[in-house]
């Protein structure tokens, strides 16, 4: 309740830090853009250095000085994206001057030989090259000639037989593959880039970028200067964006460093050299262990050398460190363009971080195959895995204080309107994301770099709607910070299993089944699992207490993780294996202890039957999303209908809620719009794409709303009865105004009574028009004080405003477009304006919008007027 009152009194904190593109614009332009950001109720920016022409040069410091001065004067915070190029790791070109600290790879070349043959020579020198370093030459038997498999048993180390670039050895009887293993700085991913598993390499980024900003702004650290943002740092052992980069692929260079080599030599001892070929080829029963141990060491080095080093540097100077990695299409646990293990990659950060860009999440595209700009998959991950992954990291790590950040809206193209932005916002909020980096404010127009841009030098006609969305976002985030999400079901993060074998179920599979039954879960990495406090029937991590662990189907789990699972089961935790127990360790698990094997399709039924769940509905509604967020003085409940056309109409019960009153809070209008005595159940109605927020409390709430406020909750109350519904068809004057002329309109056409409504950006309308289309008419209305009048617009696109007698009644960010207009009408003639505002796509025809279907613009169906009478 304290936070609701903060919102109602406009005292909420700020949780938004949009990217602020820098190109070296004039002071006047930068100041105007900052004023527009502040106008949205946003009190922080993340300065995007990537497009700036003089990063760390005089012009950079001039521009950043200007931004910092504005921030100081307006109580704003400034974050800085920590490099001159995307992704983080170029260090403003510093690795060209420190080539020995740039990225290095482990590579293999091989030749097949046949024996028996004596004193054979293998030419090694051309493989290694002049700048390479030979690690080993290993001859592995080939168990068959029908596959690429090798055998580690019987492998022959011939490294010491290399003389003058040639390896000499006697080939035993049979087929052998001779591996030349070496390190190189060429032929992998980005050249002249950071090596995330080399502490000294990472220090180059610190010394070049972080220290430079500290030298100039040290007095602002912990004040106006908030911290640094790393954008998609990558292992980068391969070029481009292949989201499937895992061990066991041919002709792929792998991450390497001296630190990694020392760790592996210590772990594998005398087997170090002959184990290395198994990173590329199946080498027998030890292959899974070898691959796991390699990835375990790589990702722990990322954690210590990169994430922790940057985070420690920032914490020592009282600033934050945030950012995100590539999560796309399940890459978050893989190599290449990602970082191997999202939990370890973010250990040093002060918030967890994810992003949704490039049309990755689109309403309705919840299945695996979904074409977005960079790939044709994985819609299921983006809808059911991504946000819960970010929220889980924030909830499990005490250093993050529950803060989960999402970079959002970016690079969808100009076709992305306010309706989709609101949908994406609610999608993230209901999954636990409570801090946002909107992408982006650009002080240049037109700017082809990743639109949409929110102000666009005054050319975005939906900017006023965006400002309203930002205020909604900040209010909702204020309610969803400072408390906790009390999930009791843990789902094991699958990366550790996938490192070893691709026969691994992705964690989002069971998460989806639970989410479709309104059951929340937390994705728990093995690191947290092995550190959990165990008590009778439960285990606890950072004040979260779980009664159930779900293990996605996999063929392999390392012994350490299996031991941790065994301890949980022995203590009475409900351990559920999806489909099967991992093969290699099944003899250790767990009989006669408490575990079951359950099919994926049965998992939700099992949970609902055995455990008390927060929400129970009277019918199956797989597209209803729900969350409970607990504060010490009340609980927040958010519900969101993600279906593109169906309405949610269900009765649900909420368990373990002892509040005396339930409030319905509208964060768009920032007011309480309904209240009822709490009786344990709720009748929930949500249109497609609609969200509702309820607050359960025992506090006295009478001061938060007027005494007659029950009249405003018509759709959720039995206090009123519908007595009349009429279609509004007065004959419309249609006027238009683009962003430069708004709010001055000019006449466009007349729609007579009975005429068909058209797509105003269609062939019969104005195909290239971008701006606001006003439908203006005079409507006769009967006004009686004891009645309520509700105006409903069944269909319109994209953003909408309703005016009665020149008063703005409601600005809508998304449907349903229904509003009580009683207090604005007079008995008799009333002037009605319905303003619809589209996006710049119709003017720009930009390439990124080619992946989105363009919805029609304008008023598309006749409005309805409903009269309600108060029940006696």
PDB file of C-alpha atoms in Angstrom, residues 74 183 186 283 329 331 408 460 471 494 513 522 565 580 594-595 636 642 707 794 803 807 841 846 861:
ATOM      1  CA  UNK A  74      17.275  17.495 -13.062  1.00  0.00           C
ATOM      2  CA  UNK A 183      46.345 -22.086 -30.449  1.00  0.00           C
ATOM      3  CA  UNK A 186      43.064 -15.919 -36.439  1.00  0.00           C
ATOM      4  CA  UNK A 283      35.465 -40.245 -28.208  1.00  0.00           C
ATOM      5  CA  UNK A 329      17.105 -19.095 -29.703  1.00  0.00           C
ATOM      6  CA  UNK A 331      22.102 -19.403 -27.210  1.00  0.00           C
ATOM      7  CA  UNK A 408      12.929  -3.556 -25.014  1.00  0.00           C
ATOM      8  CA  UNK A 460       6.916  10.355 -34.344  1.00  0.00           C
ATOM      9  CA  UNK A 471       4.497   6.630 -16.933  1.00  0.00           C
ATOM     10  CA  UNK A 494      19.518 -27.048 -18.671  1.00  0.00           C
ATOM     11  CA  UNK A 513       3.300 -26.251 -19.179  1.00  0.00           C
ATOM     12  CA  UNK A 522      11.910 -20.181 -10.929  1.00  0.00           C
ATOM     13  CA  UNK A 565      19.608 -33.639  -6.370  1.00  0.00           C
ATOM     14  CA  UNK A 580      13.458 -40.135 -17.643  1.00  0.00           C
ATOM     15  CA  UNK A 594      11.199 -39.142  -3.003  1.00  0.00           C
ATOM     16  CA  UNK A 595      11.343 -38.733  -6.768  1.00  0.00           C
ATOM     17  CA  UNK A 636       0.110  -7.414  -5.985  1.00  0.00           C
ATOM     18  CA  UNK A 642      -1.962 -12.938 -24.260  1.00  0.00           C
ATOM     19  CA  UNK A 707     -17.086   7.663  -1.838  1.00  0.00           C
ATOM     20  CA  UNK A 794     -14.974  -2.099 -31.193  1.00  0.00           C
ATOM     21  CA  UNK A 803     -12.767  13.632 -26.674  1.00  0.00           C
ATOM     22  CA  UNK A 807     -12.322  17.453 -23.246  1.00  0.00           C
ATOM     23  CA  UNK A 841       5.877   2.856 -41.180  1.00  0.00           C
ATOM     24  CA  UNK A 846      11.677   0.715 -43.610  1.00  0.00           C
ATOM     25  CA  UNK A 861     -16.202  -0.023 -36.930  1.00  0.00           C
TER      26      UNK A 861
END
